[in-house]
Short mmCIF file of C-alpha atoms and ligand atoms in Angstrom, two decimals:
data_model
loop_
_atom_site.label_atom_id
_atom_site.label_comp_id
_atom_site.label_asym_id
_atom_site.label_seq_id
_atom_site.Cartn_x
_atom_site.Cartn_y
_atom_site.Cartn_z
CA MET A 1 6.22 29.23 17.12
CA VAL A 2 5.95 28.54 20.86
CA TRP A 3 6.53 25.36 22.87
CA PRO A 4 4.67 25.53 26.19
CA GLU A 5 5.62 23.02 28.89
CA THR A 6 2.77 23.59 31.36
CA THR A 7 -0.90 24.51 31.39
CA LYS A 8 0.12 27.84 32.92
CA HIS A 9 2.36 28.55 29.91
CA VAL A 10 -0.56 27.82 27.56
CA ALA A 11 -2.81 30.15 29.57
CA GLN A 12 -0.19 32.95 29.43
CA ILE A 13 0.27 32.49 25.69
CA MET A 14 -3.48 32.53 25.03
CA LYS A 15 -3.89 35.67 27.13
CA TYR A 16 -1.05 37.38 25.29
CA ALA A 17 -2.45 36.36 21.90
CA ASP A 18 -5.90 37.60 22.87
CA GLU A 19 -4.62 40.97 24.07
CA ASN A 20 -2.50 41.44 20.96
CA GLY A 21 -4.91 40.04 18.39
CA ILE A 22 -2.53 37.26 17.26
CA PRO A 23 -4.18 34.15 15.78
CA VAL A 24 -3.03 30.88 17.44
CA VAL A 25 -2.81 27.51 15.66
CA PRO A 26 -2.52 24.55 18.06
CA ARG A 27 -0.37 21.75 16.66
CA GLY A 28 0.38 18.16 17.63
CA ALA A 29 2.60 16.30 15.13
CA GLY A 30 1.05 17.93 12.06
CA THR A 31 -0.07 14.61 10.53
CA GLY A 32 -3.68 15.70 9.96
CA MET A 33 -5.13 15.15 6.49
CA SER A 34 -7.26 18.29 6.06
CA GLY A 35 -4.81 21.04 7.02
CA GLY A 36 -6.19 21.78 10.49
CA ALA A 37 -2.71 22.37 11.93
CA VAL A 38 -1.46 24.44 9.00
CA PRO A 39 -0.79 28.02 10.11
CA LEU A 40 -2.37 30.60 7.85
CA GLY A 41 -0.52 33.90 7.39
CA GLY A 42 0.44 35.77 10.55
CA SER A 43 -0.46 33.04 13.02
CA MET A 44 1.49 31.85 16.04
CA VAL A 45 1.95 28.07 16.11
CA LEU A 46 1.33 26.57 19.56
CA SER A 47 3.25 23.29 19.47
CA MET A 48 2.13 20.87 22.18
CA GLU A 49 5.02 18.46 21.60
CA LYS A 50 6.80 19.21 24.90
CA MET A 51 3.68 18.47 26.94
CA ASN A 52 3.98 14.75 26.34
CA ARG A 53 3.79 13.01 29.72
CA LEU A 54 1.69 10.06 30.81
CA LEU A 55 0.55 11.50 34.15
CA GLU A 56 -1.47 8.72 35.76
CA LEU A 57 -2.47 5.16 34.95
CA ASP A 58 -5.55 4.48 37.07
CA THR A 59 -5.70 0.69 36.98
CA GLY A 60 -8.62 0.47 39.42
CA ASN A 61 -10.84 2.55 37.15
CA LEU A 62 -9.35 1.71 33.74
CA THR A 63 -8.42 5.28 32.82
CA VAL A 64 -5.24 7.08 31.89
CA LEU A 65 -4.44 10.78 32.25
CA VAL A 66 -2.09 12.21 29.62
CA GLU A 67 -0.76 15.46 28.24
CA PRO A 68 -1.76 16.20 24.64
CA GLY A 69 1.71 15.82 23.10
CA ILE A 70 2.04 12.11 23.93
CA ILE A 71 2.39 9.94 20.81
CA ASN A 72 -0.55 7.56 20.29
CA GLY A 73 1.71 4.52 19.71
CA ARG A 74 3.72 5.23 22.86
CA LEU A 75 0.52 5.45 24.92
CA GLN A 76 -0.67 2.16 23.42
CA ARG A 77 2.59 0.40 24.25
CA GLU A 78 2.75 1.77 27.79
CA VAL A 79 -0.78 0.69 28.71
CA GLU A 80 -0.38 -2.68 26.96
CA GLU A 81 2.55 -3.46 29.26
CA HIS A 82 0.00 -3.45 32.08
CA GLY A 83 -2.58 -5.52 30.15
CA PHE A 84 -4.72 -2.54 29.08
CA PHE A 85 -5.86 -1.46 25.65
CA TYR A 86 -6.34 1.97 24.02
CA PRO A 87 -8.07 1.06 20.73
CA PRO A 88 -8.02 4.19 18.48
CA ASP A 89 -5.24 3.49 15.96
CA PRO A 90 -4.96 6.07 13.17
CA ALA A 91 -2.57 5.00 10.41
CA SER A 92 -0.11 7.61 11.70
CA MET A 93 -0.24 6.18 15.24
CA ASN A 94 3.53 5.87 15.50
CA PHE A 95 4.02 9.62 15.18
CA CYS A 96 0.67 11.41 15.73
CA THR A 97 -0.25 12.86 19.12
CA ILE A 98 -3.28 12.24 21.33
CA GLY A 99 -3.98 16.00 21.35
CA GLY A 100 -4.21 15.95 17.56
CA ASN A 101 -6.33 12.79 17.72
CA VAL A 102 -8.72 14.57 20.09
CA ALA A 103 -8.84 17.70 17.91
CA GLU A 104 -9.69 15.62 14.83
CA ASN A 105 -11.66 12.85 16.57
CA ALA A 106 -9.25 10.41 14.91
CA GLY A 107 -10.46 6.97 13.89
CA GLY A 108 -8.40 4.13 12.43
CA PRO A 109 -8.95 0.48 11.48
CA ARG A 110 -10.11 -0.66 14.92
CA ALA A 111 -12.95 1.91 14.98
CA LEU A 112 -15.22 -0.75 13.48
CA LYS A 113 -15.44 -2.68 16.74
CA TYR A 114 -14.13 -0.17 19.26
CA GLY A 115 -15.25 3.26 18.10
CA VAL A 116 -13.26 6.45 17.59
CA THR A 117 -11.31 8.83 19.84
CA ARG A 118 -14.52 10.53 21.05
CA ASP A 119 -15.67 7.28 22.63
CA TYR A 120 -12.63 7.26 24.92
CA VAL A 121 -12.31 10.87 26.10
CA MET A 122 -13.71 11.31 29.61
CA GLN A 123 -12.24 14.59 30.83
CA ILE A 124 -10.41 17.51 29.31
CA GLU A 125 -8.52 20.31 31.01
CA ALA A 126 -8.42 23.10 28.44
CA VAL A 127 -7.39 26.70 27.99
CA LEU A 128 -9.90 29.01 26.35
CA PRO A 129 -9.07 31.90 24.04
CA GLY A 130 -8.32 34.69 26.53
CA GLY A 131 -6.45 32.34 28.89
CA ASP A 132 -9.09 30.90 31.25
CA ILE A 133 -8.45 27.30 32.34
CA VAL A 134 -11.54 25.03 32.39
CA ASN A 135 -12.10 21.47 33.59
CA LEU A 136 -14.66 19.53 31.62
CA GLY A 137 -16.23 16.10 31.96
CA VAL A 138 -16.07 13.57 34.80
CA ARG A 139 -13.68 10.77 35.73
CA THR A 140 -16.54 8.44 36.55
CA HIS A 141 -18.09 5.97 34.15
CA LYS A 142 -21.39 7.86 34.32
CA GLY A 143 -22.14 11.59 34.48
CA VAL A 144 -24.99 13.75 33.17
CA VAL A 145 -24.54 17.08 34.90
CA GLY A 146 -24.96 19.82 32.32
CA TYR A 147 -24.01 19.89 28.65
CA ASP A 148 -21.40 17.46 27.35
CA ILE A 149 -18.76 19.98 26.34
CA VAL A 150 -16.08 17.27 26.21
CA ARG A 151 -17.92 15.67 23.31
CA LEU A 152 -18.16 19.06 21.63
CA LEU A 153 -14.43 19.75 21.95
CA VAL A 154 -13.46 16.36 20.49
CA GLY A 155 -13.38 16.90 16.72
CA SER A 156 -13.52 20.72 16.99
CA GLU A 157 -10.22 20.90 15.07
CA GLY A 158 -8.48 23.24 17.49
CA THR A 159 -11.01 26.03 16.93
CA LEU A 160 -12.63 26.21 20.40
CA ALA A 161 -10.03 25.54 23.11
CA VAL A 162 -6.55 24.06 23.66
CA ALA A 163 -6.55 20.75 25.55
CA THR A 164 -3.78 20.58 28.15
CA LYS A 165 -4.74 17.34 29.96
CA ILE A 166 -6.87 14.47 28.67
CA ARG A 167 -8.31 11.54 30.63
CA LEU A 168 -8.98 8.52 28.44
CA LYS A 169 -10.96 5.36 29.02
CA LEU A 170 -9.07 2.06 28.66
CA LEU A 171 -10.20 -1.50 28.03
CA PRO A 172 -8.65 -4.81 29.04
CA LEU A 173 -6.26 -6.03 26.33
CA PRO A 174 -8.03 -8.69 24.20
CA GLU A 175 -6.75 -12.21 24.83
CA ASP A 176 -5.95 -13.08 21.24
CA VAL A 177 -6.09 -11.78 17.65
CA VAL A 178 -6.43 -13.55 14.29
CA THR A 179 -5.46 -11.65 11.13
CA LEU A 180 -6.73 -12.64 7.68
CA LEU A 181 -5.64 -11.35 4.30
CA CYS A 182 -8.32 -11.96 1.64
CA LEU A 183 -7.44 -11.38 -2.00
CA PHE A 184 -10.18 -10.77 -4.56
CA THR A 185 -10.01 -10.75 -8.34
CA ASP A 186 -13.31 -8.86 -8.47
CA LEU A 187 -13.69 -5.41 -6.87
CA GLU A 188 -17.43 -5.55 -6.22
CA ALA A 189 -17.07 -9.02 -4.62
CA ALA A 190 -14.73 -7.46 -2.04
CA GLY A 191 -17.37 -4.79 -1.38
CA MET A 192 -20.05 -7.45 -1.00
CA ALA A 193 -17.93 -9.42 1.47
CA VAL A 194 -18.00 -6.42 3.83
CA SER A 195 -21.76 -6.43 4.37
CA ARG A 196 -21.97 -10.26 4.31
CA ILE A 197 -19.49 -10.48 7.18
CA VAL A 198 -21.42 -7.96 9.25
CA SER A 199 -24.78 -9.56 8.32
CA ALA A 200 -23.36 -12.84 9.65
CA LYS A 201 -23.31 -11.01 13.03
CA ILE A 202 -19.55 -10.95 13.20
CA VAL A 203 -17.98 -7.63 14.16
CA PRO A 204 -14.29 -7.93 13.28
CA ARG A 205 -12.04 -5.41 14.94
CA THR A 206 -10.81 -4.32 11.52
CA LEU A 207 -12.13 -4.73 8.00
CA GLU A 208 -9.77 -2.79 5.79
CA PHE A 209 -9.98 -2.46 2.03
CA MET A 210 -7.41 -1.65 -0.65
CA ASP A 211 -8.09 -1.51 -4.38
CA ARG A 212 -5.67 -2.62 -7.10
CA GLU A 213 -4.04 0.80 -7.46
CA ALA A 214 -3.50 1.10 -3.70
CA ILE A 215 -1.98 -2.40 -3.65
CA LYS A 216 0.31 -1.52 -6.57
CA ALA A 217 1.47 1.66 -4.81
CA VAL A 218 2.46 -0.19 -1.63
CA GLU A 219 3.98 -3.11 -3.56
CA LYS A 220 6.37 -0.59 -5.13
CA PHE A 221 7.90 0.32 -1.78
CA ASN A 222 6.98 -2.63 0.52
CA PRO A 223 6.49 -5.70 -1.70
CA LEU A 224 4.16 -8.37 -0.31
CA GLY A 225 4.50 -10.33 -3.55
CA LEU A 226 0.81 -10.26 -4.43
CA ALA A 227 -0.37 -11.64 -7.77
CA ASP A 228 -0.98 -9.16 -10.60
CA ASP A 229 -4.63 -10.12 -11.01
CA VAL A 230 -5.59 -9.08 -7.45
CA GLU A 231 -8.27 -6.39 -7.86
CA ALA A 232 -8.81 -5.73 -4.14
CA LEU A 233 -7.83 -7.01 -0.73
CA LEU A 234 -9.48 -7.07 2.66
CA LEU A 235 -7.38 -7.08 5.81
CA ILE A 236 -9.59 -8.52 8.51
CA GLU A 237 -8.87 -9.00 12.17
CA VAL A 238 -10.99 -10.60 14.89
CA ASP A 239 -10.07 -10.44 18.55
CA GLY A 240 -11.28 -11.88 21.85
CA HIS A 241 -11.16 -15.34 23.40
CA ALA A 242 -8.99 -17.75 21.43
CA GLU A 243 -11.72 -20.37 20.85
CA THR A 244 -14.39 -17.87 19.76
CA ILE A 245 -12.18 -16.00 17.34
CA LYS A 246 -10.95 -19.19 15.72
CA LYS A 247 -14.56 -19.96 14.80
CA GLU A 248 -15.24 -16.37 13.70
CA ALA A 249 -12.12 -16.25 11.54
CA GLY A 250 -13.23 -19.53 9.91
CA LYS A 251 -16.64 -18.05 9.09
CA VAL A 252 -15.08 -14.87 7.70
CA ALA A 253 -12.71 -16.88 5.51
CA ASP A 254 -15.68 -18.99 4.23
CA ILE A 255 -17.69 -15.88 3.32
CA CYS A 256 -14.75 -14.42 1.40
CA MET A 257 -13.91 -17.70 -0.34
CA LYS A 258 -17.54 -18.13 -1.44
CA LEU A 259 -17.14 -14.75 -3.13
CA GLY A 260 -14.08 -16.09 -4.96
CA ALA A 261 -11.34 -14.82 -2.65
CA ASP A 262 -8.08 -16.44 -1.68
CA ALA A 263 -7.96 -16.22 2.16
CA ARG A 264 -4.69 -16.43 4.09
CA MET A 265 -4.07 -16.25 7.83
CA ALA A 266 -1.08 -14.39 9.30
CA GLU A 267 1.00 -17.07 11.00
CA ASP A 268 2.62 -15.03 13.74
CA ASP A 269 3.07 -11.51 15.11
CA ALA A 270 5.83 -10.76 12.63
CA ALA A 271 3.57 -11.64 9.67
CA ARG A 272 0.70 -9.63 11.19
CA ASN A 273 2.90 -6.59 11.79
CA ARG A 274 4.19 -6.78 8.26
CA LEU A 275 0.64 -6.68 6.85
CA TRP A 276 -0.23 -3.70 9.02
CA GLU A 277 2.96 -1.92 8.11
CA CYS A 278 1.95 -2.27 4.44
CA ARG A 279 -1.54 -0.97 5.20
CA ARG A 280 -0.16 2.04 7.08
CA ARG A 281 2.20 2.76 4.19
CA VAL A 282 -0.61 3.31 1.67
CA SER A 283 -0.92 7.03 2.29
CA PRO A 284 2.87 7.76 2.34
CA SER A 285 3.36 5.58 -0.78
CA LEU A 286 0.69 7.51 -2.66
CA TYR A 287 2.33 10.80 -1.62
CA HIS A 288 5.63 9.50 -3.04
CA LEU A 289 3.93 8.73 -6.35
CA CYS A 290 1.90 11.92 -6.48
CA PRO A 291 3.03 14.55 -3.96
CA ARG A 292 0.19 16.99 -4.70
CA LYS A 293 -2.66 14.48 -4.71
CA MET A 294 -6.02 15.22 -3.13
CA SER A 295 -7.21 12.88 -0.47
CA GLU A 296 -10.87 12.41 0.44
CA ASP A 297 -12.47 10.54 3.30
CA ILE A 298 -16.08 9.70 2.46
CA VAL A 299 -18.34 7.37 4.45
CA VAL A 300 -21.44 5.54 3.21
CA PRO A 301 -23.66 3.04 5.02
CA ARG A 302 -21.58 -0.12 4.77
CA ASP A 303 -24.11 -1.99 2.62
CA MET A 304 -23.73 0.79 0.03
CA ILE A 305 -20.01 0.08 -0.46
CA PRO A 306 -20.40 -1.96 -3.68
CA GLN A 307 -22.63 0.78 -5.15
CA MET A 308 -20.15 3.48 -4.09
CA LEU A 309 -17.23 1.61 -5.64
CA THR A 310 -19.13 1.30 -8.93
CA SER A 311 -19.90 5.05 -8.83
CA LEU A 312 -16.26 5.88 -8.14
CA ARG A 313 -15.23 3.90 -11.20
CA ARG A 314 -17.80 5.77 -13.30
CA ILE A 315 -16.72 9.19 -11.95
CA SER A 316 -13.10 8.39 -12.70
CA GLU A 317 -14.00 7.46 -16.30
CA ASP A 318 -16.27 10.50 -16.78
CA THR A 319 -13.82 13.07 -15.42
CA GLY A 320 -10.56 11.44 -16.50
CA VAL A 321 -9.22 11.71 -12.93
CA ARG A 322 -7.29 8.67 -11.69
CA LEU A 323 -8.70 7.48 -8.36
CA VAL A 324 -7.06 5.21 -5.81
CA ASN A 325 -9.38 3.84 -3.12
CA TYR A 326 -8.67 2.22 0.21
CA GLY A 327 -9.75 2.52 3.80
CA HIS A 328 -11.96 1.30 6.55
CA ALA A 329 -14.56 -0.59 4.55
CA GLY A 330 -16.17 -2.05 7.65
CA ASP A 331 -17.13 1.50 8.63
CA GLY A 332 -18.14 2.35 5.06
CA ASN A 333 -15.19 4.79 5.15
CA ILE A 334 -13.28 5.00 1.86
CA HIS A 335 -10.21 7.19 1.39
CA VAL A 336 -10.62 8.27 -2.21
CA ASN A 337 -7.34 9.65 -3.50
CA LEU A 338 -7.38 11.85 -6.59
CA MET A 339 -4.01 11.39 -8.25
CA VAL A 340 -3.66 14.89 -9.64
CA ASP A 341 -1.36 17.86 -9.20
CA ARG A 342 -3.69 20.15 -7.32
CA THR A 343 -1.47 23.16 -8.01
CA ASP A 344 -2.03 22.74 -11.76
CA GLU A 345 -5.09 24.85 -12.62
CA GLU A 346 -6.46 22.51 -15.30
CA GLU A 347 -5.99 19.38 -13.20
CA TYR A 348 -7.50 21.07 -10.14
CA LYS A 349 -10.59 22.06 -12.13
CA LYS A 350 -11.16 18.45 -13.21
CA ALA A 351 -10.47 17.16 -9.69
CA ASP A 352 -12.85 19.67 -8.10
CA ALA A 353 -15.61 18.52 -10.46
CA ALA A 354 -14.84 14.90 -9.52
CA VAL A 355 -14.87 15.71 -5.78
CA ARG A 356 -18.24 17.45 -6.06
CA GLU A 357 -19.69 14.46 -7.90
CA ILE A 358 -18.19 12.02 -5.36
CA PHE A 359 -19.70 14.04 -2.49
CA LYS A 360 -23.08 14.25 -4.28
CA VAL A 361 -23.24 10.47 -4.67
CA THR A 362 -21.98 9.92 -1.10
CA LEU A 363 -24.63 12.19 0.41
CA GLY A 364 -27.29 10.66 -1.84
CA LEU A 365 -26.44 7.24 -0.40
CA GLY A 366 -26.91 8.57 3.14
CA GLY A 367 -23.21 9.18 3.85
CA THR A 368 -20.93 11.99 5.00
CA ILE A 369 -18.05 13.80 3.28
CA SER A 370 -15.52 13.10 6.06
CA GLY A 371 -15.34 10.17 8.44
CA GLU A 372 -12.10 10.90 10.27
CA HIS A 373 -9.96 13.57 8.60
CA GLY A 374 -12.11 16.59 9.47
CA VAL A 375 -12.89 19.70 7.45
CA GLY A 376 -9.82 21.88 8.11
CA ILE A 377 -8.91 23.90 5.04
CA THR A 378 -9.31 21.30 2.31
CA LYS A 379 -12.96 20.44 2.86
CA ALA A 380 -14.16 23.89 3.97
CA PRO A 381 -15.35 24.82 0.43
CA TYR A 382 -17.61 21.75 0.44
CA ILE A 383 -19.07 21.85 3.96
CA GLY A 384 -22.28 23.48 2.69
CA MET A 385 -23.01 20.40 0.57
CA GLU A 386 -23.62 18.46 3.80
CA VAL A 387 -24.38 20.94 6.59
CA LYS A 388 -27.31 23.21 5.85
CA GLN A 389 -27.58 26.94 6.63
CA ARG A 390 -29.38 26.73 9.97
CA GLU A 391 -27.08 24.03 11.33
CA LEU A 392 -23.99 25.86 10.10
CA GLY A 393 -25.34 28.94 11.93
CA LEU A 394 -25.49 26.92 15.19
CA MET A 395 -21.87 25.82 14.71
CA LYS A 396 -20.72 29.38 14.01
CA GLY A 397 -22.62 30.55 17.11
CA ILE A 398 -20.71 28.02 19.24
CA LYS A 399 -17.42 29.16 17.74
CA ASN A 400 -18.33 32.77 18.54
CA LEU A 401 -19.24 31.91 22.13
CA PHE A 402 -15.87 30.25 22.80
CA ASP A 403 -13.78 32.58 20.69
CA PRO A 404 -15.47 35.95 20.07
CA LYS A 405 -12.28 37.51 18.65
CA ASN A 406 -11.68 34.56 16.29
CA ILE A 407 -8.15 34.05 17.65
CA LEU A 408 -8.06 30.26 17.72
CA ASN A 409 -7.25 28.48 14.46
CA PRO A 410 -9.11 30.94 12.22
CA GLY A 411 -9.84 30.00 8.61
CA LYS A 412 -10.57 26.36 9.43
CA ILE A 413 -13.87 24.45 9.04
CA PHE A 414 -15.96 27.43 7.90
CA PRO A 415 -15.69 28.63 4.29
C1 MLT B 1 -5.40 5.97 6.65
O1 MLT B 1 -6.40 5.32 6.92
O2 MLT B 1 -4.42 5.50 6.06
C2 MLT B 1 -5.36 7.40 7.10
O3 MLT B 1 -6.60 7.87 7.44
C3 MLT B 1 -4.60 8.28 6.19
C4 MLT B 1 -5.13 8.40 4.77
O4 MLT B 1 -6.29 8.55 4.54
O5 MLT B 1 -4.40 8.41 3.81
ZN1 ZN B 2 -8.05 6.31 7.68
#
């Protein structure tokens, strides 16, 4: 394991690895959900945690230049002190790094209104396998000179280059936020509320969903005191000018109540933070209950959510695999958790059959098998279900162009 402190260190390490045929696995905080940062046998781990500085806050142009090891939450707090806003907020934001977010094109609840990491990356300084340092992208708002390699690197899961500096776009901090907790006694009604809210031409900044099992798991460790008959909840946030969002929040609450929900508004920052803390605890709580669970990350067009939820229930009954569902319903992004012991051969066989059926239904509805967690190791066996031969060939060609010796994060993405 190596801990570079400068771009020059990274370049020296990459050159050494290239000359000696040592595979290199770049690593941020290791919070990824598909195993992208997991070193396979014989690899050198390139930890970016010491390159964690905020280098420049460019207030005139609303950008910030950072090193990859900076923690997402720290970046958010630092820019917010100056009235700026960095929206991507993965659930692990208090410990994941921006470099990891860039590698995985991380999303998060606020992606619904504000987009994902890729929408904020303007420039990347990176080291290529072999040690060359390249500067990609522009610091201006516009720029169309040549191919957009920045966009290609974001989400490439550490397989093409190692980012050493990243310039991100910022927004002005929204004036105000209203947070609503809507509790449903009917699962499909919660799914229907999602498309009704968006059809009403309201784009909340978050529209999060948790099913009964997910609620029960969090209640065990962080009790909110929710009633036993709650089948699903939506955590909805609108932001902007105080007057406008008051009206929008009222409309959202009406839509949910017409579908039978009990709608409550967070009274202050403490109540809001508490709700979000519970939401961010879903994944860790499920790991506590089932340490070897499998965690999926499907996305369907948002109006297909009720249909997808019904299919998930059917698949669970057919295969006998317990499923827990939650996630970014506004994006159509559901984290389907298979509560199995994946190291148990019998259980894995059943779970694999369930995963294949889940992916088949997802793709049939016009969706994708991963919205924000990437392919890494865990989804590599399934990539062919979504990406066809010719397209996979293009991707492999790009990998080969950047990394002809297959030094950088080998064994990831491609089966
Ligand atoms: C989340 O939304 O909580 C994260 O993506 C992590 C997870 O899927 O469990
Ligand atoms: Zn998520």
